[in-house]
Each structure stands twice: as structure tokens, then as C-alpha cells.
Amino acid sequence: AKAAGRNNFQFFVAEMNQRANERLQLESALRRALGGNQLSLHYQAQIDTASGQVVGCEALLRWHHPQRGMVAPDTFIPVAEDSGMIVPIGDWVLREACRQQAEWRNQGLGGLTLAINISAIQFQRESFPETVQSILAETGADPTAIELEITESALMQPGPVLSARLQKLVDLGLTLALDDFGTGYSCLAYLKRLPLSRIKIDRSFVTDLPGNTEDAAVVSAALSLAHDLGMEVVAEGVETAAQRAFLTERKCTLMQGYLFSRPLDAASFTSWVRGANK
Ligand code: C2E
Ligand code: CA
Ligand code: CA
Ligand code: CA
């Protein structure tokens, strides 16, 4: 029994080492990805279903690993956040998205809102507003066409520092959206005091609509409160006509999801949007 216990322990240590190793490997691979052209942005359409027009898109990060193939952001963003790599990666995303916006602007597609995901760690850096400002200047992007998607976790410490930071971004001309609404704990009444123009209802609340009565109640309540507070709402992860109908009935017309389009690479998105907005 003693020997077996020891073996188990050794196995446990070996497994822990292996995990730590895998993480380290992933970290250094990420570092190479950033320097080696392995990152790209895909764009997913946001539709105003009332007019049928594509009104914007969300930039979603993609990693083309030379051996592992396409690595999903849900697997590498947490590692990037723990290691601090999210800061240079996030800067890269901002710069690339702003460069793309400037290009669309030159091609007559400047009216599309381009939403960019911002990690809490990236947002909480003191230099964040200055970084955004210099990337805007460098790329020539139109700030009024850029929206920053900020998660609730970034807004957890209310106070003058947070308000000033958000206001700086608004003063640059950007709009702010609260991402993954419903997955955190903040209440909308508090959020209303922050300069947020939009909330995004998380896909996890949309998936089981309209059948799941709890999700239906949460989404209905969030929609009516958001609308009463004068905020726009984007529902994400809309896959079915029944989900769309449920949302439309509750006056939510801005939608994003596979029902309309999957995320596409820049060239495919650009030509798709030209066709869609004819
Ligand atoms: P998110 O911000 O909630 O983004 C929406 C996710 O839902 C995307 O996954 C998108 O591809 C997916 N999605 C959209 N419509 C549908 C649908 O109808 N059905 C299903 N099943 N999925 C749909 P993706 O691209 O894998 O990104 C996952 C998460 O990674 C994002 O969740 C976001 O939190 C994070 N992320 C992606 N890009 C960036 C980035 O540039 N910076 C940061 N900090 N995070 C990012
Ligand atoms: Ca998002
Ligand atoms: Ca998210
Ligand atoms: Ca989400």
C-alpha cells in the first residue's frame, strides 16, 4: 500500500509537471505567434434586423498554430491573461482592428461599427487610454466607428478612477459596450451611471431560448430595463429563427450569430457585407 501511495504521488507530481510544462510551452508558443504572423482577426456581422442591414461587426482573435492548427481563443486567452501576454496581444488586436477600420473607411465601408474585445487586465493598465489614443492616431481609424467591448470583471471596482478612465475613452469618440452581460454580478442600475452605450447579452442566455423559462425571464427583464435606461442591446449567439422571433417580440433588433453569419476573415467579410448591404 505504501509503495502504491508513493507511486500515486509520483504520478501526481509528474502530471503536475506536465501541466505546468504544457502551459509554459503554450506561453512561449504564444510569444512566437505574436512575432511570427500567426495571429489574425476574423469579423462577425452585427445585424439590425429591423432594417436587415449589417451595421457593424465584432473582431475575434484567431491563432493559426503551425502544428496545432487553429487554436480557439477560449483556450489561449486565459493563458495570455495569466502570463501578461494579453497586453502586447491586446495592443496588436487594437492596432490591427483600427488598421482594418481605416481601410474600410477608404473603401466606403466606414459606416460599420467595429467592436473590439478588451481584456480586464488590458483595460486596467493605467496607460490604456493613451495606448488607444496613439493607435487611433497612428492608423487613422475613425474613433466614432470603434466600440470597445468591456466585460463586467473590468468594471468591478466602481469609483472615480474607473469613471475617469471610461470618460477618457468616450472623450476620444469611442463607444463602450458591456460584454457578456448576465454572467457577472453587476446590476444594470449601477452600470447606467457609467458611460456605456450598449450591453451584449451573452450567448449562454440565448442558446436555450425560447424554451428555457428562466433564460427567457432573464433576457426579457434585461431587455426592458436596458431599454428603459436608454441603452442599446445586442443579442449574441442567435442561431435559430425562434430565437430571433423571441428577441424581436421584445424589441431587441440588434443581433449577432450563426443565423446571419459566422466570423469571417477580413477579405471574406468585406465581400460578404457588400452583398448583404446592397
Ligand atoms: P465573446 O466575446 O463572447 O465572443 C462571442 C463568441 O461567440 C465568439 O467565439 C463567436 O465566434 C461565438 N459565436 C458567435 N455567434 C455564435 C453562434 O451563433 N453560435 C455559437 N455557438 N457561437 C457563436 P470565439 O471567436 O471563439 O471567441 C471566444 C471568446 O474569446 C470571446 O467571447 C472573447 O471573450 C474572447 N476573445 C476573442 N477575441 C478576443 C480578443 O481579441 N481579445 C480578447 N481579450 N478576447 C477575445
Ligand atoms: Ca465580445
Ligand atoms: Ca467573453
Ligand atoms: Ca459572450
mmCIF file of C-alpha atoms and ligand atoms in Angstrom:
data_model
loop_
_atom_site.group_PDB
_atom_site.id
_atom_site.type_symbol
_atom_site.label_atom_id
_atom_site.label_comp_id
_atom_site.label_asym_id
_atom_site.label_seq_id
_atom_site.Cartn_x
_atom_site.Cartn_y
_atom_site.Cartn_z
ATOM 1 C CA ALA A 1 0.000 0.000 0.000
ATOM 2 C CA LYS A 2 2.860 2.289 0.864
ATOM 3 C CA ALA A 3 4.508 1.671 -2.483
ATOM 4 C CA ALA A 4 1.240 2.260 -4.296
ATOM 5 C CA GLY A 5 0.767 5.529 -2.408
ATOM 6 C CA ARG A 6 4.208 6.643 -3.354
ATOM 7 C CA ASN A 7 3.576 5.705 -6.963
ATOM 8 C CA ASN A 8 0.373 7.679 -6.931
ATOM 9 C CA PHE A 9 2.210 10.644 -5.520
ATOM 10 C CA GLN A 10 4.924 10.370 -8.119
ATOM 11 C CA PHE A 11 2.267 10.108 -10.767
ATOM 12 C CA PHE A 12 0.592 13.213 -9.370
ATOM 13 C CA VAL A 13 3.851 15.187 -9.402
ATOM 14 C CA ALA A 14 4.598 14.018 -12.916
ATOM 15 C CA GLU A 15 1.164 15.087 -14.035
ATOM 16 C CA MET A 16 1.531 18.488 -12.387
ATOM 17 C CA ASN A 17 4.869 18.978 -14.062
ATOM 18 C CA GLN A 18 3.350 18.011 -17.330
ATOM 19 C CA ARG A 19 0.573 20.556 -16.932
ATOM 20 C CA ALA A 20 2.989 23.309 -15.933
ATOM 21 C CA ASN A 21 5.111 22.318 -18.893
ATOM 22 C CA GLU A 22 2.222 22.451 -21.309
ATOM 23 C CA ARG A 23 1.358 25.906 -20.037
ATOM 24 C CA LEU A 24 4.933 27.086 -20.419
ATOM 25 C CA GLN A 25 5.022 25.664 -23.917
ATOM 26 C CA LEU A 26 1.772 27.381 -24.768
ATOM 27 C CA GLU A 27 3.157 30.638 -23.386
ATOM 28 C CA SER A 28 6.320 30.558 -25.434
ATOM 29 C CA ALA A 29 4.347 29.458 -28.484
ATOM 30 C CA LEU A 30 2.106 32.497 -27.967
ATOM 31 C CA ARG A 31 5.157 34.720 -27.807
ATOM 32 C CA ARG A 32 6.278 33.309 -31.155
ATOM 33 C CA ALA A 33 2.758 33.686 -32.538
ATOM 34 C CA LEU A 34 2.786 37.400 -31.836
ATOM 35 C CA GLY A 35 6.122 37.899 -33.552
ATOM 36 C CA GLY A 36 5.510 35.439 -36.364
ATOM 37 C CA ASN A 37 2.329 36.446 -38.140
ATOM 38 C CA GLN A 38 0.273 33.604 -36.672
ATOM 39 C CA LEU A 39 -2.462 35.846 -35.292
ATOM 40 C CA SER A 40 -5.316 37.252 -37.301
ATOM 41 C CA LEU A 41 -8.715 38.799 -36.770
ATOM 42 C CA HIS A 42 -11.977 37.411 -38.035
ATOM 43 C CA TYR A 43 -15.091 39.556 -38.205
ATOM 44 C CA GLN A 44 -18.629 38.577 -37.304
ATOM 45 C CA ALA A 45 -21.541 40.649 -38.554
ATOM 46 C CA GLN A 46 -23.939 42.520 -36.314
ATOM 47 C CA ILE A 47 -27.329 42.968 -37.969
ATOM 48 C CA ASP A 48 -30.085 45.450 -37.351
ATOM 49 C CA THR A 49 -32.891 43.016 -38.057
ATOM 50 C CA ALA A 50 -35.389 45.895 -38.292
ATOM 51 C CA SER A 51 -33.715 47.172 -41.462
ATOM 52 C CA GLY A 52 -31.946 43.969 -42.455
ATOM 53 C CA GLN A 53 -28.673 45.902 -42.741
ATOM 54 C CA VAL A 54 -25.293 44.860 -41.403
ATOM 55 C CA VAL A 55 -24.485 47.721 -39.040
ATOM 56 C CA GLY A 56 -21.227 46.503 -37.618
ATOM 57 C CA CYS A 57 -19.055 43.597 -36.666
ATOM 58 C CA GLU A 58 -17.041 42.138 -33.825
ATOM 59 C CA ALA A 59 -13.329 41.417 -34.253
ATOM 60 C CA LEU A 60 -12.466 37.936 -32.968
ATOM 61 C CA LEU A 61 -8.901 36.805 -32.494
ATOM 62 C CA ARG A 62 -7.623 33.696 -34.281
ATOM 63 C CA TRP A 63 -4.336 31.834 -33.791
ATOM 64 C CA HIS A 64 -3.049 29.688 -36.631
ATOM 65 C CA HIS A 65 -0.525 27.467 -34.879
ATOM 66 C CA PRO A 66 1.956 25.863 -37.315
ATOM 67 C CA GLN A 67 1.460 22.372 -35.800
ATOM 68 C CA ARG A 68 -1.736 22.504 -33.769
ATOM 69 C CA GLY A 69 -3.755 24.263 -36.454
ATOM 70 C CA MET A 70 -6.401 26.776 -35.426
ATOM 71 C CA VAL A 71 -6.321 27.329 -31.651
ATOM 72 C CA ALA A 72 -9.559 28.697 -30.160
ATOM 73 C CA PRO A 73 -9.370 31.984 -28.200
ATOM 74 C CA ASP A 74 -11.115 30.381 -25.215
ATOM 75 C CA THR A 75 -8.058 28.157 -24.744
ATOM 76 C CA PHE A 76 -5.259 30.670 -25.211
ATOM 77 C CA ILE A 77 -6.690 33.951 -23.899
ATOM 78 C CA PRO A 78 -6.766 32.714 -20.277
ATOM 79 C CA VAL A 79 -3.091 31.690 -20.626
ATOM 80 C CA ALA A 80 -2.296 35.046 -22.199
ATOM 81 C CA GLU A 81 -4.046 36.773 -19.286
ATOM 82 C CA ASP A 82 -2.170 34.784 -16.614
ATOM 83 C CA SER A 83 1.193 35.373 -18.237
ATOM 84 C CA GLY A 84 0.662 39.052 -19.011
ATOM 85 C CA MET A 85 0.996 38.301 -22.734
ATOM 86 C CA ILE A 86 -2.541 39.659 -23.153
ATOM 87 C CA VAL A 87 -1.130 43.188 -23.004
ATOM 88 C CA PRO A 88 1.037 43.023 -26.165
ATOM 89 C CA ILE A 89 -1.529 40.715 -27.805
ATOM 90 C CA GLY A 90 -4.336 43.133 -26.937
ATOM 91 C CA ASP A 91 -2.324 46.024 -28.359
ATOM 92 C CA TRP A 92 -1.838 44.016 -31.533
ATOM 93 C CA VAL A 93 -5.603 43.386 -31.759
ATOM 94 C CA LEU A 94 -6.352 47.089 -31.275
ATOM 95 C CA ARG A 95 -3.842 48.137 -33.906
ATOM 96 C CA GLU A 96 -4.959 45.520 -36.440
ATOM 97 C CA ALA A 97 -8.662 46.295 -35.937
ATOM 98 C CA CYS A 98 -8.055 50.045 -36.235
ATOM 99 C CA ARG A 99 -5.971 49.495 -39.359
ATOM 100 C CA GLN A 100 -8.880 47.493 -40.804
ATOM 101 C CA GLN A 101 -11.371 50.225 -39.919
ATOM 102 C CA ALA A 102 -9.226 52.806 -41.707
ATOM 103 C CA GLU A 103 -9.101 50.517 -44.751
ATOM 104 C CA TRP A 104 -12.903 50.068 -44.740
ATOM 105 C CA ARG A 105 -13.266 53.806 -44.409
ATOM 106 C CA ASN A 106 -11.222 54.256 -47.582
ATOM 107 C CA GLN A 107 -13.359 51.638 -49.308
ATOM 108 C CA GLY A 108 -16.650 53.323 -48.428
ATOM 109 C CA LEU A 109 -17.466 50.953 -45.557
ATOM 110 C CA GLY A 110 -16.689 53.471 -42.829
ATOM 111 C CA GLY A 111 -20.233 53.318 -41.512
ATOM 112 C CA LEU A 112 -19.719 49.884 -39.978
ATOM 113 C CA THR A 113 -19.147 49.847 -36.246
ATOM 114 C CA LEU A 114 -16.146 47.707 -35.387
ATOM 115 C CA ALA A 115 -16.287 46.170 -31.909
ATOM 116 C CA ILE A 116 -13.050 45.118 -30.218
ATOM 117 C CA ASN A 117 -12.780 42.826 -27.166
ATOM 118 C CA ILE A 118 -10.738 44.287 -24.330
ATOM 119 C CA SER A 119 -9.450 42.064 -21.536
ATOM 120 C CA ALA A 120 -9.913 43.329 -17.965
ATOM 121 C CA ILE A 121 -6.131 43.179 -17.469
ATOM 122 C CA GLN A 122 -5.541 45.289 -20.543
ATOM 123 C CA PHE A 123 -8.256 47.774 -19.560
ATOM 124 C CA GLN A 124 -6.961 48.194 -16.003
ATOM 125 C CA ARG A 125 -3.483 49.309 -17.085
ATOM 126 C CA GLU A 126 -3.053 52.968 -16.346
ATOM 127 C CA SER A 127 -1.676 53.621 -19.817
ATOM 128 C CA PHE A 128 -4.653 52.058 -21.617
ATOM 129 C CA PRO A 129 -6.405 55.271 -22.767
ATOM 130 C CA GLU A 130 -3.083 56.693 -24.049
ATOM 131 C CA THR A 131 -2.375 53.453 -25.896
ATOM 132 C CA VAL A 132 -5.767 53.645 -27.584
ATOM 133 C CA GLN A 133 -5.250 57.287 -28.448
ATOM 134 C CA SER A 134 -1.874 56.687 -30.082
ATOM 135 C CA ILE A 135 -3.124 53.662 -32.037
ATOM 136 C CA LEU A 136 -6.035 55.738 -33.345
ATOM 137 C CA ALA A 137 -3.642 58.473 -34.448
ATOM 138 C CA GLU A 138 -1.194 56.010 -35.985
ATOM 139 C CA THR A 139 -3.801 54.091 -38.013
ATOM 140 C CA GLY A 140 -6.164 56.920 -38.966
ATOM 141 C CA ALA A 141 -9.170 54.929 -37.751
ATOM 142 C CA ASP A 142 -12.416 56.811 -37.127
ATOM 143 C CA PRO A 143 -12.930 56.624 -33.348
ATOM 144 C CA THR A 144 -16.695 57.022 -33.719
ATOM 145 C CA ALA A 145 -16.766 53.735 -35.638
ATOM 146 C CA ILE A 146 -14.881 51.868 -32.900
ATOM 147 C CA GLU A 147 -16.606 50.219 -29.979
ATOM 148 C CA LEU A 148 -14.738 48.657 -27.073
ATOM 149 C CA GLU A 149 -16.329 45.553 -25.521
ATOM 150 C CA ILE A 150 -15.523 45.503 -21.837
ATOM 151 C CA THR A 151 -16.508 42.681 -19.513
ATOM 152 C CA GLU A 152 -18.128 43.151 -16.130
ATOM 153 C CA SER A 153 -14.979 41.948 -14.378
ATOM 154 C CA ALA A 154 -13.161 45.057 -15.637
ATOM 155 C CA LEU A 155 -15.818 47.267 -14.041
ATOM 156 C CA MET A 156 -15.864 45.590 -10.645
ATOM 157 C CA GLN A 157 -14.201 48.426 -8.717
ATOM 158 C CA PRO A 158 -16.536 51.373 -9.060
ATOM 159 C CA GLY A 159 -15.114 54.750 -8.178
ATOM 160 C CA PRO A 160 -13.614 57.937 -9.592
ATOM 161 C CA VAL A 161 -10.633 56.118 -11.176
ATOM 162 C CA LEU A 162 -12.874 53.820 -13.175
ATOM 163 C CA SER A 163 -15.246 56.615 -14.192
ATOM 164 C CA ALA A 164 -12.368 58.851 -15.297
ATOM 165 C CA ARG A 165 -10.846 56.059 -17.368
ATOM 166 C CA LEU A 166 -14.140 55.319 -19.113
ATOM 167 C CA GLN A 167 -14.763 59.007 -19.694
ATOM 168 C CA LYS A 168 -11.328 59.414 -21.314
ATOM 169 C CA LEU A 169 -12.240 56.729 -23.838
ATOM 170 C CA VAL A 170 -15.617 58.335 -24.524
ATOM 171 C CA ASP A 171 -13.882 61.696 -24.959
ATOM 172 C CA LEU A 172 -11.738 60.120 -27.676
ATOM 173 C CA GLY A 173 -15.008 59.482 -29.539
ATOM 174 C CA LEU A 174 -15.255 55.742 -28.874
ATOM 175 C CA THR A 175 -18.365 53.920 -27.725
ATOM 176 C CA LEU A 176 -18.342 51.372 -24.927
ATOM 177 C CA ALA A 177 -20.281 48.140 -24.671
ATOM 178 C CA LEU A 178 -20.657 45.837 -21.717
ATOM 179 C CA ASP A 179 -19.745 42.339 -22.902
ATOM 180 C CA ASP A 180 -21.100 39.023 -21.616
ATOM 181 C CA PHE A 181 -23.949 40.700 -19.765
ATOM 182 C CA GLY A 182 -25.589 38.393 -17.273
ATOM 183 C CA THR A 183 -22.530 36.276 -16.497
ATOM 184 C CA GLY A 184 -21.271 38.602 -13.749
ATOM 185 C CA TYR A 185 -22.968 40.141 -10.764
ATOM 186 C CA SER A 186 -23.297 43.827 -11.501
ATOM 187 C CA CYS A 187 -26.712 45.370 -11.661
ATOM 188 C CA LEU A 188 -27.803 47.434 -14.604
ATOM 189 C CA ALA A 189 -28.812 50.377 -12.435
ATOM 190 C CA TYR A 190 -25.182 50.738 -11.311
ATOM 191 C CA LEU A 191 -23.927 50.266 -14.854
ATOM 192 C CA LYS A 192 -26.216 53.014 -16.026
ATOM 193 C CA ARG A 193 -24.056 55.511 -14.155
ATOM 194 C CA LEU A 194 -21.127 54.517 -16.350
ATOM 195 C CA PRO A 195 -20.860 55.898 -19.895
ATOM 196 C CA LEU A 196 -21.833 52.624 -21.601
ATOM 197 C CA SER A 197 -23.993 52.810 -24.719
ATOM 198 C CA ARG A 198 -24.643 49.120 -25.177
ATOM 199 C CA ILE A 199 -24.919 45.832 -23.449
ATOM 200 C CA LYS A 200 -24.305 42.490 -25.099
ATOM 201 C CA ILE A 201 -26.438 39.632 -23.859
ATOM 202 C CA ASP A 202 -24.218 36.587 -23.517
ATOM 203 C CA ARG A 203 -24.758 33.662 -25.829
ATOM 204 C CA SER A 204 -25.335 31.353 -22.852
ATOM 205 C CA PHE A 205 -28.678 33.126 -22.231
ATOM 206 C CA VAL A 206 -29.720 32.980 -25.867
ATOM 207 C CA THR A 207 -28.890 29.333 -26.632
ATOM 208 C CA ASP A 208 -31.942 27.835 -24.888
ATOM 209 C CA LEU A 209 -34.452 30.485 -25.923
ATOM 210 C CA PRO A 210 -37.375 30.448 -26.176
ATOM 211 C CA GLY A 211 -37.957 27.132 -24.385
ATOM 212 C CA ASN A 212 -35.984 27.728 -21.190
ATOM 213 C CA THR A 213 -38.300 29.792 -18.998
ATOM 214 C CA GLU A 214 -35.549 31.028 -16.671
ATOM 215 C CA ASP A 215 -33.377 32.278 -19.520
ATOM 216 C CA ALA A 216 -36.454 33.778 -21.151
ATOM 217 C CA ALA A 217 -37.251 35.673 -17.928
ATOM 218 C CA VAL A 218 -33.656 36.944 -17.529
ATOM 219 C CA VAL A 219 -33.439 38.109 -21.133
ATOM 220 C CA SER A 220 -36.861 39.777 -21.043
ATOM 221 C CA ALA A 221 -36.031 41.618 -17.817
ATOM 222 C CA ALA A 222 -32.598 42.696 -19.048
ATOM 223 C CA LEU A 223 -34.097 43.957 -22.299
ATOM 224 C CA SER A 224 -36.845 46.013 -20.750
ATOM 225 C CA LEU A 225 -34.544 47.522 -18.127
ATOM 226 C CA ALA A 226 -31.819 48.305 -20.678
ATOM 227 C CA HIS A 227 -34.346 49.921 -22.980
ATOM 228 C CA ASP A 228 -35.846 51.941 -20.104
ATOM 229 C CA LEU A 229 -32.343 53.147 -19.285
ATOM 230 C CA GLY A 230 -31.787 54.171 -22.902
ATOM 231 C CA MET A 231 -29.134 51.575 -23.666
ATOM 232 C CA GLU A 232 -28.876 49.549 -26.853
ATOM 233 C CA VAL A 233 -28.793 45.786 -26.626
ATOM 234 C CA VAL A 234 -27.043 43.307 -28.896
ATOM 235 C CA ALA A 235 -28.021 39.674 -28.526
ATOM 236 C CA GLU A 236 -25.195 37.302 -29.391
ATOM 237 C CA GLY A 237 -25.227 33.660 -30.425
ATOM 238 C CA VAL A 238 -28.504 33.883 -32.343
ATOM 239 C CA GLU A 239 -28.746 30.633 -34.277
ATOM 240 C CA THR A 240 -32.441 29.998 -34.901
ATOM 241 C CA ALA A 241 -35.475 31.783 -36.289
ATOM 242 C CA ALA A 242 -37.294 31.062 -32.999
ATOM 243 C CA GLN A 243 -34.591 32.883 -31.003
ATOM 244 C CA ARG A 244 -34.777 35.774 -33.424
ATOM 245 C CA ALA A 245 -38.568 35.946 -33.109
ATOM 246 C CA PHE A 246 -38.394 35.899 -29.298
ATOM 247 C CA LEU A 247 -35.915 38.789 -29.304
ATOM 248 C CA THR A 248 -37.818 40.771 -31.936
ATOM 249 C CA GLU A 249 -41.014 40.491 -29.911
ATOM 250 C CA ARG A 250 -39.138 42.113 -27.014
ATOM 251 C CA LYS A 251 -37.835 44.926 -29.227
ATOM 252 C CA CYS A 252 -34.276 43.668 -29.410
ATOM 253 C CA THR A 253 -33.321 44.157 -33.033
ATOM 254 C CA LEU A 254 -29.509 44.137 -32.928
ATOM 255 C CA MET A 255 -28.309 40.564 -33.311
ATOM 256 C CA GLN A 256 -25.161 38.598 -33.943
ATOM 257 C CA GLY A 257 -24.909 34.868 -34.562
ATOM 258 C CA TYR A 258 -24.631 31.970 -36.952
ATOM 259 C CA LEU A 259 -28.198 32.601 -38.182
ATOM 260 C CA PHE A 260 -26.721 35.598 -40.033
ATOM 261 C CA SER A 261 -23.036 34.822 -40.414
ATOM 262 C CA ARG A 262 -20.110 33.024 -38.807
ATOM 263 C CA PRO A 263 -16.963 35.031 -38.139
ATOM 264 C CA LEU A 264 -15.148 35.505 -41.481
ATOM 265 C CA ASP A 265 -11.626 36.541 -42.409
ATOM 266 C CA ALA A 266 -11.294 40.195 -43.441
ATOM 267 C CA ALA A 267 -11.463 39.609 -47.201
ATOM 268 C CA SER A 268 -14.486 37.293 -46.988
ATOM 269 C CA PHE A 269 -16.278 39.590 -44.551
ATOM 270 C CA THR A 270 -15.690 42.621 -46.772
ATOM 271 C CA SER A 271 -17.164 40.994 -49.859
ATOM 272 C CA TRP A 272 -19.988 39.347 -47.893
ATOM 273 C CA VAL A 273 -21.013 42.677 -46.365
ATOM 274 C CA ARG A 274 -21.080 44.382 -49.762
ATOM 275 C CA GLY A 275 -23.516 41.744 -50.981
ATOM 276 C CA ALA A 276 -25.608 41.812 -47.805
ATOM 277 C CA ASN A 277 -25.968 45.616 -47.684
ATOM 278 C CA LYS A 278 -26.814 46.098 -51.370
HETATM 279 P P1 C2E B 1 -17.234 36.612 -26.866
HETATM 280 O O1 C2E B 1 -16.691 37.986 -26.724
HETATM 281 O O2 C2E B 1 -18.462 36.283 -26.095
HETATM 282 O O3 C2E B 1 -17.455 36.378 -28.424
HETATM 283 C C1 C2E B 1 -18.526 35.664 -28.978
HETATM 284 C C2 C2E B 1 -18.147 34.241 -29.260
HETATM 285 O O4 C2E B 1 -19.317 33.536 -29.669
HETATM 286 C C3 C2E B 1 -17.145 34.075 -30.402
HETATM 287 O O5 C2E B 1 -16.356 32.928 -30.086
HETATM 288 C C4 C2E B 1 -18.056 33.785 -31.582
HETATM 289 O O6 C2E B 1 -17.392 33.109 -32.639
HETATM 290 C C5 C2E B 1 -19.089 32.929 -30.924
HETATM 291 N N1 C2E B 1 -20.362 32.918 -31.623
HETATM 292 C C6 C2E B 1 -20.962 33.958 -32.255
HETATM 293 N N2 C2E B 1 -22.165 33.611 -32.740
HETATM 294 C C7 C2E B 1 -22.362 32.317 -32.409
HETATM 295 C C8 C2E B 1 -23.441 31.385 -32.618
HETATM 296 O O7 C2E B 1 -24.466 31.683 -33.204
HETATM 297 N N3 C2E B 1 -23.272 30.146 -32.100
HETATM 298 C C9 C2E B 1 -22.151 29.767 -31.427
HETATM 299 N N4 C2E B 1 -22.090 28.526 -30.970
HETATM 300 N N5 C2E B 1 -21.118 30.624 -31.213
HETATM 301 C C10 C2E B 1 -21.221 31.877 -31.697
HETATM 302 P P2 C2E B 1 -14.782 32.927 -30.298
HETATM 303 O O8 C2E B 1 -14.441 33.668 -31.554
HETATM 304 O O9 C2E B 1 -14.347 31.507 -30.162
HETATM 305 O O10 C2E B 1 -14.263 33.775 -29.079
HETATM 306 C C11 C2E B 1 -14.411 33.290 -27.778
HETATM 307 C C12 C2E B 1 -14.074 34.338 -26.752
HETATM 308 O O11 C2E B 1 -12.695 34.684 -26.795
HETATM 309 C C13 C2E B 1 -14.819 35.657 -26.971
HETATM 310 O O12 C2E B 1 -16.103 35.529 -26.447
HETATM 311 C C14 C2E B 1 -13.953 36.606 -26.184
HETATM 312 O O13 C2E B 1 -14.256 36.540 -24.802
HETATM 313 C C15 C2E B 1 -12.579 36.031 -26.401
HETATM 314 N N6 C2E B 1 -11.903 36.818 -27.465
HETATM 315 C C16 C2E B 1 -11.952 36.678 -28.802
HETATM 316 N N7 C2E B 1 -11.177 37.588 -29.407
HETATM 317 C C17 C2E B 1 -10.619 38.341 -28.436
HETATM 318 C C18 C2E B 1 -9.712 39.455 -28.412
HETATM 319 O O14 C2E B 1 -9.278 39.983 -29.449
HETATM 320 N N8 C2E B 1 -9.353 39.946 -27.187
HETATM 321 C C19 C2E B 1 -9.839 39.421 -26.022
HETATM 322 N N9 C2E B 1 -9.444 39.954 -24.849
HETATM 323 N N10 C2E B 1 -10.710 38.388 -26.007
HETATM 324 C C20 C2E B 1 -11.093 37.853 -27.190
HETATM 325 CA CA CA B 2 -17.227 40.062 -27.176
HETATM 326 CA CA CA B 3 -16.274 36.614 -23.396
HETATM 327 CA CA CA B 4 -20.249 36.367 -24.828
#
